[in-house]
Amino acid sequence: MNEVAKVIPLHGTGSGRDGAGRERAARARADNNRADTGAASSRSRHPSSYAEPTPPIPLLTPTESTAHPTTATEPSQIDDVKAKIVDTISETAEFVRRRLAGDYTVDEFGYDPHFADAVWLPLLRPLFDKWFRVEIKGIENIPDDGGALVVANHAGVIPVDALMTSVAVRDHHPAHRPLRMLAADMAFEMPGVGTIARKAGHTLACNPDAERLLRMGEVAAVFPEGFKGIGKPFSERYKLQRFGRGGFVSAALKTGAPIIPCSIVGSEEIYPKIGDITPLARLMGMPYFPVTPFFPHLGPLGLVPLPSKWYIEFGKPIYTDSYDAQASEDPMVLFELTDHVRETIQHTLYRLLAKRRNVFLG
């Protein structure tokens, strides 16, 4: 240990003060040396007890995980819109070219597949996909080839259910088969409507046309309730009306085509019919003039269908090829098969309704 020599002043007070100052300075230096030696020794014995000062951490570090740069490989929304516009123009030009060149076919019923796929079905798809949000079940029960007869319930004041069923079969069946509907005479008597119906592949609801379609191997559809079903009041919703005299069963028996029961839920709520102006209907030559909560009070706005949630279920086929040739003329066979199809559809409707929690949300 260092020893500091002490000087004893002998003369004067001034030199004494200088000596005391030098003594204090020497002591301070000695204390600082001891403190530095102790700190260095402590750091050597416990390195973890001393940390070098680190620069402050920024609150936000621009790393790859936080940054979201727009890369050139990601298509922008503008590019998507441009691509859709280009595709639409190309498809329109191709459609016009084929129509002008006569590069399309029309069958004996007036069915124009080119018109139906390029014009008619694209108009219906937004209703099917976005407005009614149709869910389909059992579409595989329709055969991939050969004739078949789809029999469905009918409702909704306007036959929108028939249109949605045609989109379901064309777009969702594995073979994308067209659905040839058997419609009432009134549909073909209306200006414009009859022409579109023919081009879309539909024909009169009569046995000769039904048998011809089935023998041609087409999928036909019939709605046996007719105007009684589509025009019934909202209070009787999902209660099937009488299925006529079984004419559709006779056509299926004569051709050996299977019958596919089809149950549609959601169509009853698009135009809730709460009244009927009979004198006006007679004046206009219509089976009914409906009154809904929005029509005719709101005018054209009341024609917008309510966006109910739809379900379309195709049941198991009811085969008819095991019956003999005389079965199509037997009233008991016709009645039994008609009642069997009707009860199958009715029970399926009750089952679907029991699962539905909300008219508009499903």
Coordinates of N, CA and C in Angstrom, one line a residue, residues 71-231:
T71 N -46.0 -6.0 -54.7 CA -45.1 -6.6 -55.7 C -45.7 -6.6 -57.1
A72 N -44.9 -6.8 -58.0 CA -45.4 -6.8 -59.4 C -46.1 -8.0 -59.8
T73 N -45.9 -9.1 -59.0 CA -46.6 -10.4 -59.3 C -48.1 -10.4 -58.8
E74 N -48.4 -9.5 -57.9 CA -49.8 -9.5 -57.4 C -50.6 -8.6 -58.3
P75 N -51.7 -9.2 -59.0 CA -52.5 -8.4 -59.9 C -53.4 -7.4 -59.1
S76 N -53.4 -6.2 -59.5 CA -54.2 -5.2 -58.9 C -55.7 -5.3 -59.3
Q77 N -56.5 -4.7 -58.5 CA -57.9 -4.7 -58.8 C -58.2 -4.1 -60.2
I78 N -57.5 -3.1 -60.5 CA -57.6 -2.4 -61.8 C -57.3 -3.4 -62.9
D79 N -56.3 -4.2 -62.8 CA -55.9 -5.2 -63.8 C -57.0 -6.3 -63.9
D80 N -57.7 -6.6 -62.8 CA -58.8 -7.6 -62.8 C -59.9 -7.0 -63.6
V81 N -60.3 -5.8 -63.3 CA -61.4 -5.2 -64.0 C -61.1 -5.1 -65.5
K82 N -59.9 -4.7 -65.8 CA -59.5 -4.6 -67.3 C -59.6 -6.0 -67.9
A83 N -59.1 -7.0 -67.2 CA -59.2 -8.4 -67.8 C -60.7 -8.8 -68.0
K84 N -61.5 -8.5 -67.1 CA -63.0 -8.8 -67.2 C -63.6 -8.1 -68.4
I85 N -63.2 -6.8 -68.5 CA -63.8 -6.0 -69.7 C -63.3 -6.6 -71.0
V86 N -62.0 -7.0 -71.1 CA -61.5 -7.5 -72.3 C -62.2 -8.9 -72.6
D87 N -62.4 -9.7 -71.5 CA -63.0 -11.0 -71.8 C -64.5 -10.8 -72.2
T88 N -65.2 -9.8 -71.6 CA -66.6 -9.6 -72.0 C -66.6 -9.1 -73.5
I89 N -65.7 -8.2 -73.9 CA -65.7 -7.7 -75.2 C -65.4 -8.9 -76.2
S90 N -64.5 -9.7 -75.8 CA -64.1 -10.9 -76.7 C -65.3 -11.8 -76.8
E91 N -66.0 -12.2 -75.7 CA -67.1 -13.1 -75.8 C -68.2 -12.5 -76.6
T92 N -68.5 -11.2 -76.4 CA -69.6 -10.5 -77.2 C -69.3 -10.6 -78.7
A93 N -68.0 -10.3 -79.0 CA -67.6 -10.3 -80.4 C -67.8 -11.7 -81.0
E94 N -67.4 -12.7 -80.2 CA -67.5 -14.1 -80.7 C -69.0 -14.5 -80.9
F95 N -69.8 -14.0 -79.9 CA -71.2 -14.3 -80.0 C -71.9 -13.7 -81.3
V96 N -71.5 -12.4 -81.5 CA -72.1 -11.8 -82.7 C -71.6 -12.4 -84.0
R97 N -70.3 -12.8 -84.0 CA -69.7 -13.5 -85.2 C -70.5 -14.8 -85.5
R98 N -70.7 -15.6 -84.4 CA -71.4 -16.9 -84.7 C -72.8 -16.6 -85.1
R99 N -73.5 -15.6 -84.5 CA -74.9 -15.4 -84.9 C -75.0 -14.9 -86.4
L100 N -74.1 -14.0 -86.7 CA -74.1 -13.5 -88.1 C -73.7 -14.6 -89.1
A101 N -72.8 -15.5 -88.7 CA -72.4 -16.6 -89.6 C -73.3 -17.8 -89.6
G102 N -74.3 -17.8 -88.7 CA -75.2 -18.9 -88.6 C -74.5 -20.1 -88.0
D103 N -73.5 -19.9 -87.2 CA -72.7 -21.0 -86.6 C -73.4 -21.5 -85.3
Y104 N -74.6 -21.9 -85.4 CA -75.3 -22.4 -84.2 C -76.4 -23.3 -84.6
T105 N -76.9 -24.2 -83.7 CA -77.9 -25.1 -84.1 C -79.2 -24.9 -83.2
V106 N -80.3 -25.2 -83.8 CA -81.6 -25.1 -83.1 C -82.4 -26.4 -83.3
D107 N -82.9 -27.1 -82.3 CA -83.6 -28.3 -82.4 C -85.0 -28.1 -82.8
E108 N -85.8 -29.2 -82.9 CA -87.2 -29.2 -83.3 C -88.1 -28.4 -82.4
F109 N -87.7 -28.2 -81.1 CA -88.5 -27.4 -80.2 C -88.1 -26.0 -80.2
G110 N -87.1 -25.6 -80.9 CA -86.6 -24.2 -80.9 C -85.5 -23.9 -79.9
Y111 N -85.0 -25.0 -79.3 CA -83.9 -24.8 -78.3 C -82.6 -24.4 -79.0
D112 N -82.1 -23.3 -78.5 CA -80.8 -22.7 -79.1 C -79.8 -22.7 -78.0
P113 N -79.0 -23.8 -77.9 CA -78.0 -23.9 -76.8 C -77.0 -22.7 -76.8
H114 N -76.6 -22.2 -78.0 CA -75.7 -21.0 -78.0 C -76.3 -19.8 -77.4
F115 N -77.6 -19.5 -77.7 CA -78.2 -18.4 -77.0 C -78.4 -18.6 -75.5
A116 N -78.8 -19.8 -75.1 CA -79.1 -20.1 -73.7 C -77.8 -20.0 -72.9
D117 N -76.7 -20.5 -73.4 CA -75.5 -20.5 -72.6 C -74.8 -19.1 -72.6
A118 N -74.9 -18.4 -73.7 CA -74.2 -17.1 -73.8 C -75.0 -15.9 -73.4
V119 N -76.3 -16.0 -73.4 CA -77.2 -14.8 -73.0 C -78.1 -15.1 -71.8
W120 N -78.9 -16.2 -71.9 CA -80.0 -16.4 -71.0 C -79.4 -16.8 -69.6
L121 N -78.6 -17.8 -69.5 CA -78.1 -18.3 -68.2 C -77.2 -17.2 -67.5
P122 N -76.4 -16.5 -68.2 CA -75.6 -15.5 -67.5 C -76.5 -14.4 -66.9
L123 N -77.6 -14.1 -67.4 CA -78.5 -13.2 -66.8 C -79.1 -13.7 -65.5
L124 N -79.3 -15.0 -65.4 CA -79.9 -15.6 -64.2 C -78.9 -15.9 -63.1
R125 N -77.6 -16.1 -63.4 CA -76.6 -16.5 -62.4 C -76.5 -15.5 -61.3
P126 N -76.5 -14.2 -61.5 CA -76.4 -13.3 -60.3 C -77.5 -13.5 -59.3
L127 N -78.7 -13.8 -59.8 CA -79.8 -14.1 -58.9 C -79.5 -15.4 -58.1
F128 N -79.1 -16.4 -58.9 CA -78.8 -17.7 -58.3 C -77.7 -17.6 -57.2
D129 N -76.6 -17.0 -57.6 CA -75.4 -17.0 -56.7 C -75.4 -16.0 -55.6
K130 N -75.8 -14.8 -56.0 CA -75.7 -13.6 -55.0 C -77.0 -13.3 -54.3
W131 N -78.1 -13.3 -55.0 CA -79.3 -12.8 -54.4 C -80.0 -13.9 -53.6
F132 N -80.2 -15.1 -54.2 CA -80.9 -16.2 -53.4 C -79.9 -17.1 -52.8
R133 N -78.6 -17.1 -53.2 CA -77.6 -17.9 -52.6 C -78.0 -19.4 -52.5
V134 N -78.4 -19.9 -53.6 CA -79.0 -21.2 -53.7 C -78.0 -22.3 -53.3
E135 N -78.4 -23.2 -52.4 CA -77.6 -24.4 -52.0 C -78.3 -25.6 -52.6
I136 N -77.5 -26.5 -53.2 CA -78.1 -27.7 -53.9 C -77.6 -29.0 -53.3
K137 N -78.5 -29.9 -53.2 CA -78.2 -31.2 -52.7 C -78.8 -32.3 -53.6
G138 N -78.1 -33.4 -53.8 CA -78.6 -34.5 -54.5 C -78.6 -34.4 -56.0
I139 N -77.8 -33.4 -56.5 CA -77.8 -33.2 -58.0 C -77.3 -34.5 -58.7
E140 N -76.6 -35.3 -58.0 CA -76.1 -36.5 -58.6 C -77.2 -37.6 -58.9
N141 N -78.4 -37.3 -58.3 CA -79.5 -38.3 -58.6 C -80.0 -38.1 -60.0
I142 N -79.7 -37.1 -60.7 CA -80.1 -36.9 -62.1 C -79.0 -37.7 -62.9
P143 N -79.5 -38.6 -63.7 CA -78.5 -39.5 -64.5 C -77.7 -38.6 -65.4
D144 N -76.5 -39.1 -65.7 CA -75.5 -38.4 -66.6 C -76.0 -38.5 -68.1
D145 N -76.8 -39.4 -68.4 CA -77.3 -39.5 -69.8 C -78.6 -40.2 -69.8
G146 N -79.3 -40.1 -70.9 CA -80.7 -40.7 -71.0 C -81.7 -39.7 -70.4
G147 N -83.0 -40.1 -70.7 CA -84.1 -39.3 -70.3 C -84.4 -39.4 -68.8
A148 N -84.9 -38.3 -68.2 CA -85.3 -38.2 -66.8 C -86.3 -37.1 -66.7
L149 N -87.2 -37.3 -65.7 CA -88.3 -36.3 -65.5 C -88.2 -35.8 -64.1
V150 N -87.8 -34.5 -64.0 CA -87.7 -33.8 -62.7 C -89.1 -33.3 -62.3
V151 N -89.6 -33.6 -61.2 CA -90.9 -33.1 -60.7 C -90.7 -32.3 -59.4
A152 N -91.2 -31.0 -59.4 CA -90.9 -30.1 -58.3 C -92.1 -29.4 -57.9
N153 N -92.1 -28.9 -56.6 CA -93.1 -28.0 -56.1 C -93.0 -26.6 -56.8
H154 N -94.1 -25.9 -56.8 CA -94.2 -24.6 -57.5 C -94.7 -23.5 -56.6
A155 N -94.1 -22.4 -56.6 CA -94.5 -21.3 -55.7 C -93.8 -20.0 -56.1
G156 N -94.3 -18.9 -55.5 CA -93.6 -17.6 -55.6 C -94.3 -16.6 -56.5
V157 N -95.6 -16.7 -56.9 CA -96.3 -15.8 -57.7 C -95.7 -15.7 -59.2
I158 N -94.4 -15.6 -59.3 CA -93.7 -15.6 -60.6 C -92.9 -16.8 -60.6
P159 N -92.8 -17.6 -61.7 CA -92.1 -18.9 -61.7 C -90.6 -18.7 -61.7
V160 N -90.0 -18.0 -60.7 CA -88.6 -17.9 -60.6 C -88.0 -19.2 -60.2
D161 N -88.8 -20.0 -59.4 CA -88.2 -21.3 -59.0 C -87.8 -22.2 -60.2
A162 N -88.6 -22.1 -61.3 CA -88.3 -22.9 -62.4 C -87.0 -22.4 -63.1
L163 N -86.8 -21.1 -63.1 CA -85.5 -20.6 -63.7 C -84.3 -21.0 -62.8
M164 N -84.5 -20.9 -61.5 CA -83.3 -21.3 -60.6 C -83.0 -22.8 -60.7
T165 N -84.0 -23.6 -60.9 CA -83.8 -25.0 -61.1 C -83.0 -25.3 -62.3
S166 N -83.3 -24.6 -63.4 CA -82.6 -24.8 -64.7 C -81.1 -24.4 -64.5
V167 N -80.8 -23.3 -63.8 CA -79.5 -22.9 -63.6 C -78.7 -24.0 -62.7
A168 N -79.4 -24.5 -61.7 CA -78.8 -25.5 -60.8 C -78.4 -26.8 -61.6
V169 N -79.2 -27.2 -62.5 CA -78.9 -28.4 -63.3 C -77.8 -28.2 -64.3
R170 N -77.9 -27.0 -65.0 CA -76.9 -26.7 -66.0 C -75.5 -26.5 -65.4
D171 N -75.5 -25.8 -64.3 CA -74.2 -25.4 -63.8 C -73.6 -26.4 -62.8
H172 N -74.4 -27.1 -62.1 CA -73.9 -28.0 -61.0 C -73.9 -29.5 -61.3
H173 N -74.6 -29.9 -62.3 CA -74.6 -31.3 -62.6 C -73.3 -31.7 -63.2
P174 N -72.8 -32.9 -62.8 CA -71.5 -33.3 -63.4 C -71.4 -33.2 -64.9
A175 N -72.5 -33.5 -65.6 CA -72.5 -33.5 -67.0 C -73.0 -32.2 -67.6
H176 N -73.4 -31.3 -66.7 CA -73.9 -29.9 -67.1 C -75.0 -30.1 -68.2
R177 N -76.0 -30.9 -67.8 CA -77.1 -31.1 -68.7 C -78.1 -30.0 -68.7
P178 N -78.7 -29.6 -69.8 CA -79.7 -28.6 -69.9 C -81.0 -29.2 -69.3
L179 N -81.8 -28.3 -68.7 CA -83.1 -28.7 -68.1 C -84.2 -28.1 -69.0
R180 N -85.0 -29.0 -69.6 CA -86.1 -28.7 -70.5 C -87.4 -28.6 -69.8
M181 N -87.9 -27.5 -69.5 CA -89.1 -27.3 -68.7 C -90.3 -27.4 -69.5
L182 N -91.4 -28.0 -68.9 CA -92.7 -28.0 -69.5 C -93.5 -26.9 -68.9
A183 N -93.8 -25.9 -69.7 CA -94.4 -24.7 -69.2 C -95.9 -24.6 -69.6
A184 N -96.6 -23.7 -68.9 CA -98.0 -23.5 -69.3 C -98.2 -22.7 -70.6
D185 N -99.3 -22.9 -71.2 CA -99.6 -22.2 -72.5 C -99.4 -20.7 -72.4
M186 N -99.8 -20.2 -71.3 CA -99.7 -18.7 -71.1 C -98.3 -18.1 -71.3
A187 N -97.3 -18.9 -71.0 CA -95.9 -18.4 -71.1 C -95.6 -18.2 -72.6
F188 N -96.1 -19.0 -73.5 CA -95.8 -19.0 -74.9 C -96.7 -18.0 -75.6
E189 N -97.8 -17.5 -75.0 CA -98.7 -16.6 -75.6 C -98.2 -15.1 -75.3
M190 N -97.4 -14.9 -74.3 CA -96.9 -13.6 -74.0 C -95.8 -13.1 -75.0
P191 N -96.0 -11.9 -75.5 CA -95.0 -11.4 -76.4 C -93.6 -11.4 -75.8
G192 N -92.6 -11.9 -76.6 CA -91.2 -11.9 -76.1 C -90.9 -13.1 -75.2
V193 N -91.8 -13.3 -74.2 CA -91.5 -14.4 -73.3 C -91.5 -15.8 -74.0
G194 N -92.5 -16.0 -74.9 CA -92.6 -17.2 -75.6 C -91.3 -17.5 -76.4
T195 N -90.8 -16.5 -77.1 CA -89.6 -16.6 -77.9 C -88.4 -17.0 -77.1
I196 N -88.2 -16.3 -76.0 CA -87.1 -16.6 -75.1 C -87.2 -18.0 -74.5
A197 N -88.5 -18.4 -74.1 CA -88.7 -19.7 -73.5 C -88.3 -20.8 -74.5
R198 N -88.7 -20.6 -75.8 CA -88.4 -21.6 -76.8 C -86.8 -21.7 -77.0
K199 N -86.2 -20.6 -77.1 CA -84.7 -20.6 -77.3 C -84.0 -21.1 -76.1
A200 N -84.6 -21.0 -74.9 CA -84.0 -21.5 -73.7 C -84.2 -23.0 -73.5
G201 N -85.0 -23.6 -74.4 CA -85.2 -25.1 -74.4 C -86.5 -25.6 -73.8
H202 N -87.4 -24.7 -73.6 CA -88.7 -25.1 -72.9 C -89.8 -25.3 -73.9
T203 N -90.8 -26.0 -73.5 CA -91.9 -26.3 -74.4 C -93.2 -26.4 -73.6
L204 N -94.3 -26.7 -74.3 CA -95.6 -26.8 -73.7 C -95.7 -28.0 -72.7
A205 N -96.5 -27.8 -71.7 CA -96.7 -28.9 -70.7 C -97.8 -29.8 -71.2
C206 N -97.5 -30.6 -72.1 CA -98.4 -31.6 -72.7 C -97.7 -32.9 -72.8
N207 N -98.5 -34.0 -72.8 CA -97.9 -35.3 -72.8 C -97.1 -35.6 -74.1
P208 N -97.6 -35.2 -75.3 CA -96.8 -35.5 -76.5 C -95.4 -34.9 -76.5
D209 N -95.3 -33.6 -76.1 CA -94.0 -33.0 -76.0 C -93.1 -33.6 -74.9
A210 N -93.7 -33.9 -73.8 CA -93.0 -34.5 -72.7 C -92.4 -35.9 -73.1
E211 N -93.2 -36.7 -73.8 CA -92.7 -38.0 -74.3 C -91.6 -37.8 -75.3
R212 N -91.8 -36.9 -76.2 CA -90.7 -36.7 -77.2 C -89.4 -36.3 -76.6
L213 N -89.4 -35.4 -75.6 CA -88.2 -35.0 -75.0 C -87.5 -36.1 -74.2
L214 N -88.3 -36.9 -73.6 CA -87.8 -38.1 -72.8 C -87.2 -39.1 -73.7
R215 N -87.9 -39.4 -74.8 CA -87.3 -40.3 -75.8 C -86.1 -39.8 -76.5
M216 N -85.9 -38.5 -76.5 CA -84.7 -38.0 -77.1 C -83.5 -38.0 -76.1
G217 N -83.8 -38.5 -74.9 CA -82.8 -38.5 -73.8 C -82.5 -37.2 -73.1
E218 N -83.5 -36.3 -73.1 CA -83.4 -35.1 -72.4 C -83.9 -35.1 -71.0
V219 N -83.4 -34.2 -70.2 CA -83.9 -34.0 -68.8 C -85.0 -33.0 -68.8
A220 N -86.3 -33.4 -68.6 CA -87.4 -32.5 -68.6 C -87.8 -32.2 -67.2
A221 N -88.5 -31.1 -67.0 CA -89.0 -30.7 -65.7 C -90.4 -30.3 -65.7
V222 N -91.2 -30.7 -64.8 CA -92.6 -30.4 -64.7 C -93.0 -29.9 -63.3
F223 N -93.9 -29.0 -63.2 CA -94.4 -28.5 -61.9 C -95.9 -28.7 -61.9
P224 N -96.3 -29.9 -61.4 CA -97.7 -30.4 -61.5 C -98.7 -29.5 -60.8
E225 N -98.3 -28.7 -59.8 CA -99.3 -27.8 -59.1 C -99.8 -26.7 -60.0
G226 N -99.0 -26.3 -61.0 CA -99.4 -25.3 -61.9 C -99.7 -23.9 -61.3
F227 N -100.8 -23.3 -61.8 CA -101.1 -21.9 -61.2 C -101.7 -22.1 -59.8
K228 N -102.2 -23.2 -59.5 CA -102.7 -23.4 -58.1 C -101.6 -23.3 -57.1
G229 N -100.4 -23.8 -57.5 CA -99.3 -23.7 -56.6 C -98.6 -22.3 -56.5
I230 N -98.4 -21.8 -57.7 CA -97.6 -20.6 -57.8 C -98.4 -19.4 -57.4
G231 N -99.8 -19.5 -57.4 CA -100.6 -18.4 -57.0 C -101.3 -18.5 -55.7

